[in-house]
Coordinates of C-alpha atoms and ligand atoms in Angstrom, one line a residue:
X14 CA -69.6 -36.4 -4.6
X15 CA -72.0 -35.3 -1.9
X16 CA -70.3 -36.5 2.0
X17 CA -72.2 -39.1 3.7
X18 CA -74.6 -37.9 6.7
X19 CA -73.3 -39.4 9.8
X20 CA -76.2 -39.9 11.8
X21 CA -76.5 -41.0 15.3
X22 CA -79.8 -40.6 17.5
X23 CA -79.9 -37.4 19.0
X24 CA -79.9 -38.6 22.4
X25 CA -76.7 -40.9 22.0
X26 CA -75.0 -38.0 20.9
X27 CA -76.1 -35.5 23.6
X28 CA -75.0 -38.2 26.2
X29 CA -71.6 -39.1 23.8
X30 CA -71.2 -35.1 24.9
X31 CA -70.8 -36.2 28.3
X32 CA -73.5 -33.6 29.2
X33 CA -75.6 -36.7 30.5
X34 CA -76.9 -39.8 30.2
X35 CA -78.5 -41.3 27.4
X36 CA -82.0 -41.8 29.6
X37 CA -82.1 -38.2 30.7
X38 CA -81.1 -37.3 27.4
X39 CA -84.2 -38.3 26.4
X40 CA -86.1 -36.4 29.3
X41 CA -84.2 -33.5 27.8
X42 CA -85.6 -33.6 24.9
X43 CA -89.0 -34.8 26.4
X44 CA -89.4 -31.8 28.3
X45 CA -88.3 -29.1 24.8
X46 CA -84.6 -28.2 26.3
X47 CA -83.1 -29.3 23.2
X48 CA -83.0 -27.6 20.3
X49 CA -82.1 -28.6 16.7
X50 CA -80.8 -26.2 13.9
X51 CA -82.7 -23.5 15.7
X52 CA -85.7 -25.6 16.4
X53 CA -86.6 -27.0 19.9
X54 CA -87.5 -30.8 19.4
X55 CA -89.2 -33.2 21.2
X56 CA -89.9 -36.0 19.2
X57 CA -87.6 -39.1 20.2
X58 CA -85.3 -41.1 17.7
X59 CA -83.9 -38.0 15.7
X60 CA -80.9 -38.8 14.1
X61 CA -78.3 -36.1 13.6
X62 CA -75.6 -35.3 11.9
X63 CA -73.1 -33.7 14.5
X64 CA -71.0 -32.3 11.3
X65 CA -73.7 -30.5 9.8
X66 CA -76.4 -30.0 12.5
X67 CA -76.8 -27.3 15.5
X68 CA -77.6 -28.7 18.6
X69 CA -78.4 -27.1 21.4
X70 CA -79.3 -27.0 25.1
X71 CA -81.4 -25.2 26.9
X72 CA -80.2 -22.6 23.8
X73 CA -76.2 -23.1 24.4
X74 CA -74.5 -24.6 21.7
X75 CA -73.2 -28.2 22.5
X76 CA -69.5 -28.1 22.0
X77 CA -68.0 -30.1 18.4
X78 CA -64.7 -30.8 19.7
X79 CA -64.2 -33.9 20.8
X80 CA -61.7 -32.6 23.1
X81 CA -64.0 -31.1 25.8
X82 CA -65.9 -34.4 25.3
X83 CA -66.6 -36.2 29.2
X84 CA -64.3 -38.9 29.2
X85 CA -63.4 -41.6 31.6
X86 CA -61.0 -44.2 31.8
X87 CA -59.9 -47.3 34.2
X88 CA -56.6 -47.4 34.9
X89 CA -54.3 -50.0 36.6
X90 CA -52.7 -48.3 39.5
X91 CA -49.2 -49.6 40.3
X92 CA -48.5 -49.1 43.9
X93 CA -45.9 -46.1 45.0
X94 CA -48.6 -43.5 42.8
X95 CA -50.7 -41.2 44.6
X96 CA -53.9 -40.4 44.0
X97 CA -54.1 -36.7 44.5
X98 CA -53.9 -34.2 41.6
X99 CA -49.9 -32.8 43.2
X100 CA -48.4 -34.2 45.9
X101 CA -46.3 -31.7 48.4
X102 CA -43.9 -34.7 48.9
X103 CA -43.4 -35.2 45.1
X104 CA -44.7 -38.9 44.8
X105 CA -45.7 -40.1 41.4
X106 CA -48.8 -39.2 40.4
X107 CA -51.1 -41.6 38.9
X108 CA -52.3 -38.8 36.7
X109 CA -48.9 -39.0 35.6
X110 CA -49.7 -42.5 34.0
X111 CA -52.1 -40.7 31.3
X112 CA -50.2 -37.7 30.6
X113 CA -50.2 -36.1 27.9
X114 CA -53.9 -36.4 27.2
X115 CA -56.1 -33.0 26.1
X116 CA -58.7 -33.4 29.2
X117 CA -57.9 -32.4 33.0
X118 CA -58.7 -36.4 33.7
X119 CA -58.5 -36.6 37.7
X120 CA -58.9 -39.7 39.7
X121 CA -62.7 -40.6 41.1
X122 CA -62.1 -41.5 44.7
X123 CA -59.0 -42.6 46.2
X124 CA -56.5 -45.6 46.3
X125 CA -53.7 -45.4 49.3
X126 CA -49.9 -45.3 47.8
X127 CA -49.3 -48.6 48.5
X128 CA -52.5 -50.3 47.2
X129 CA -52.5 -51.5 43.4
X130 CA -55.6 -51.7 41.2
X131 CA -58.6 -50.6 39.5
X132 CA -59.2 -46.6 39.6
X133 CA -61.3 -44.6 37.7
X134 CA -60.5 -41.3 36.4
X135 CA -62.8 -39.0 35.0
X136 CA -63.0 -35.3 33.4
X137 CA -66.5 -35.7 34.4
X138 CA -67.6 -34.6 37.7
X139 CA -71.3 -35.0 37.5
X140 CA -70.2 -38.8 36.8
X141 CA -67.3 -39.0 39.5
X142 CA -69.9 -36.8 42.2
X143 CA -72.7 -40.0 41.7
X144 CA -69.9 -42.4 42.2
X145 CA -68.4 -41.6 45.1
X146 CA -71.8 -40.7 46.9
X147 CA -72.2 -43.1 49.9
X148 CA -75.7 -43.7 48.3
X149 CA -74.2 -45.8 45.3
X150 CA -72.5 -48.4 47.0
X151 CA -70.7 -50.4 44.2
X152 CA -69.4 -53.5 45.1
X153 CA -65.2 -53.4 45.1
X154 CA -63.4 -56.3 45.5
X155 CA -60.1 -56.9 46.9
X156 CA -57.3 -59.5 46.7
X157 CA -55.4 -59.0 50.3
X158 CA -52.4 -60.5 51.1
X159 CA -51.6 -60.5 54.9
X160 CA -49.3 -61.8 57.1
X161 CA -49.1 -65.4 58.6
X162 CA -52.1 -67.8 58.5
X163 CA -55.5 -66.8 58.6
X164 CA -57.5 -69.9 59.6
X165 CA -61.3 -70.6 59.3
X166 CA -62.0 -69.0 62.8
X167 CA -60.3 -65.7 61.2
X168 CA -63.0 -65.8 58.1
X169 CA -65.7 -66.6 60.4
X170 CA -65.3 -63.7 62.9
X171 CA -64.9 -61.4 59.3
X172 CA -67.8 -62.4 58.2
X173 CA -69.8 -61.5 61.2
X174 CA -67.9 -58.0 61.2
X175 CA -65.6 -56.0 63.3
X176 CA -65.6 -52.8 64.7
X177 CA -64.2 -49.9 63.3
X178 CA -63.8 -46.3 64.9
X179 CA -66.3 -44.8 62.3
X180 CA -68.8 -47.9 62.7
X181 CA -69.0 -51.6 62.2
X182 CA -67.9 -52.8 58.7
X183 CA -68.9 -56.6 57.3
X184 CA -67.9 -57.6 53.9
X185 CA -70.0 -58.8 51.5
X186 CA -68.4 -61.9 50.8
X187 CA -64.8 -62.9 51.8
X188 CA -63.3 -65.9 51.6
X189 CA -59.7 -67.6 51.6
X190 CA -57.5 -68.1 48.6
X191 CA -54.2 -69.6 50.0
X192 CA -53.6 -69.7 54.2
X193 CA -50.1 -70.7 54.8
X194 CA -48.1 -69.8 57.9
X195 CA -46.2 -67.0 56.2
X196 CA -48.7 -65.2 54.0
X197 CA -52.6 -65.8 53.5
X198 CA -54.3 -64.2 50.4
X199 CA -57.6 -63.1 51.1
X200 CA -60.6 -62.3 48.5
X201 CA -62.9 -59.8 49.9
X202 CA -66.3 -57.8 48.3
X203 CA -67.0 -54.6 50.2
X204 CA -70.1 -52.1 49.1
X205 CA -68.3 -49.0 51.0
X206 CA -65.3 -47.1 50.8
X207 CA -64.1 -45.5 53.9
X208 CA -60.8 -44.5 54.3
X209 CA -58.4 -47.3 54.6
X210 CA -61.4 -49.9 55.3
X211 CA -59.8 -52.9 54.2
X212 CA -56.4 -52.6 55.8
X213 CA -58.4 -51.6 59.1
X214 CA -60.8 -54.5 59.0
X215 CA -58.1 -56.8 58.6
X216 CA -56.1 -54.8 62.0
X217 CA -59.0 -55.1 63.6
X218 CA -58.8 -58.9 63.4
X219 CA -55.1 -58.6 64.4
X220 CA -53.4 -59.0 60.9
X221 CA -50.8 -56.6 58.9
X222 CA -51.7 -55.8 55.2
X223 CA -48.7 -57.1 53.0
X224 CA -50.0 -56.3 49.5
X225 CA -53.6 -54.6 48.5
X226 CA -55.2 -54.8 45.1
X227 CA -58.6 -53.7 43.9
X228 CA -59.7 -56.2 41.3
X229 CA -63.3 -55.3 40.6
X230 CA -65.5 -52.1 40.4
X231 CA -69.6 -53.2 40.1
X232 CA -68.9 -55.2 36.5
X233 CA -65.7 -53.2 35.7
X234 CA -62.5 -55.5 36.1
X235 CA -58.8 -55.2 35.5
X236 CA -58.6 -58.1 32.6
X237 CA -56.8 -56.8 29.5
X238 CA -55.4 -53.7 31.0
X239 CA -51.4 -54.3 31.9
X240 CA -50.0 -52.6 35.4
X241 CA -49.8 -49.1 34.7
X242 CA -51.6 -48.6 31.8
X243 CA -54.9 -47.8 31.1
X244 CA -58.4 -47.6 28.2
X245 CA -61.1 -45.6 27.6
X246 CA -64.2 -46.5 29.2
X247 CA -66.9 -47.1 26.6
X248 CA -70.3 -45.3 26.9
X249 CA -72.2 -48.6 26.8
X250 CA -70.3 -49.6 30.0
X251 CA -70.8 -45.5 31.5
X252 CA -74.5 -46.1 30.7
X253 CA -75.0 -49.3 32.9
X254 CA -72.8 -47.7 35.9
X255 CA -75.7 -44.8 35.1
X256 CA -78.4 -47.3 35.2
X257 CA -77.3 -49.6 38.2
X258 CA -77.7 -46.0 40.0
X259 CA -81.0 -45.6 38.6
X260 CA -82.5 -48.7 39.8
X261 CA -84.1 -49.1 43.0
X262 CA -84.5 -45.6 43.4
X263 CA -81.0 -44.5 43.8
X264 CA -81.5 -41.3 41.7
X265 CA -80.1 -38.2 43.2
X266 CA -82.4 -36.3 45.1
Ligands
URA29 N1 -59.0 -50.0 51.6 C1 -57.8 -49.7 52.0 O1 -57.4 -49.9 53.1 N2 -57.0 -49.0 51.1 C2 -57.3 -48.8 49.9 O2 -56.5 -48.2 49.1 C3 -58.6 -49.2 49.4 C4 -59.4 -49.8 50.3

């Protein structure tokens, strides 16, 4: 019995690659840099069957093996891990928490030791290079837990801003989850990610960071995924992160 064709649009598949996104896939192939079974195509809406078909870009073969695919995955970062590729001090290593898979996954950005969270790691540096680029400011949001009471005089002078070393910094939105005289729990949407902003901002206002945890990249969230573990991002959701860069002109220069 003949095998099925497995076709997918040309474009999805050159973007499933990793080699880019699905939009300027289509540009590709707009502008003749993509050739099929010898052929240089132009035409949009081609399906292919990766199995059987050559593909190619500007004439190099686009690899088969899933392996060398661009992947990226979100991953719950415990605190104690750190974010660097080796550590001289031999910390954990979050990369440690996704062993033994086939890509050289590294982290996009960074998380301190001690802060828990959403993290992003990536085999793909075209994708990690656009998302840590000051341009693209995602919104992260935080859930800070800081010592003694922080009172509705304390929110107010966050929300106007403080003063950092490198430059003022003013949340997007913050607000107040618990206050008690212990411990207060803080919610708090910033669009930049300097070094150690959040646990500065809240210095600057006088208070000690107790516990740090990143609960929200732009749309991407931490619900399903368990402390320490981690899942695949899907392309639809690598596409929109693509596209929120797009819009309103943020395109790479
Ligand atoms: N802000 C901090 O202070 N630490 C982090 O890990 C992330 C944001």
């Amino acid at each position: 019995m003949a095998q099925e064709k497995e076709n997918i649009r040309l474009q999805k598949y050159i973007a499933d690659c990793g080699v880019t996104s699905r939009r300027r896939a289509e540009t590709m192939i707009s502008d003749g840099r993509v050739g099929l079974n010898g052929d240089i195509v132009t035409r949009q809406g081609i399906k292919v069957d990766p199995k059987v078909d050559q593909i190619t870009i500007d004439g190099k073969r686009l690899s088969l093996d899933p392996g060398l695919a661009k992947k990226t995955l979100l991953l719950y970062k415990p605190i104690g891990y750190v974010t660097t590729m080796d550590d001289p001090q031999s910390r954990p290593l979050v990369k440690d928490l996704y062993s033994g898979l086939k890509e050289r996954i590294f982290p996009i950005g960074r998380l301190d030791i001690n802060t828990s969270g959403l993290l992003l790691c990536t085999n793909d540096g075209e994708l990690a290079n656009l998302l840590m680029h000051p341009r693209y400011k995602f919104e992260k949001e935080y859930h800070i837990t800081v010592a003694g009471s922080f009172a509705k005089g304390d929110l107010a002078a966050l929300r106007r801003g403080v003063e950092l070393e490198d430059g003022p910094a003013r949340p997007l939105k913050a607000e107040i989850k618990h206050s008690h005289s212990r411990q207060s729990v803080l919610l708090m949407v910033i669009r930049e990610g300097r070094n150690r902003q959040v646990r500065r901002m809240m210095m600057a206002l006088g208070f000690s960071v107790v516990a740090l945890r990143r609960t929200r990249l732009a749309f991407l969230t931490l619900d399903g995924v368990k402390k320490g573990s981690w899942r695949w991002l899907q392309t639809a959701e690598i596409e929109r992160l693509r596209q929120m860069m797009e819009v309103g002109n943020l395109k790479k220069r």
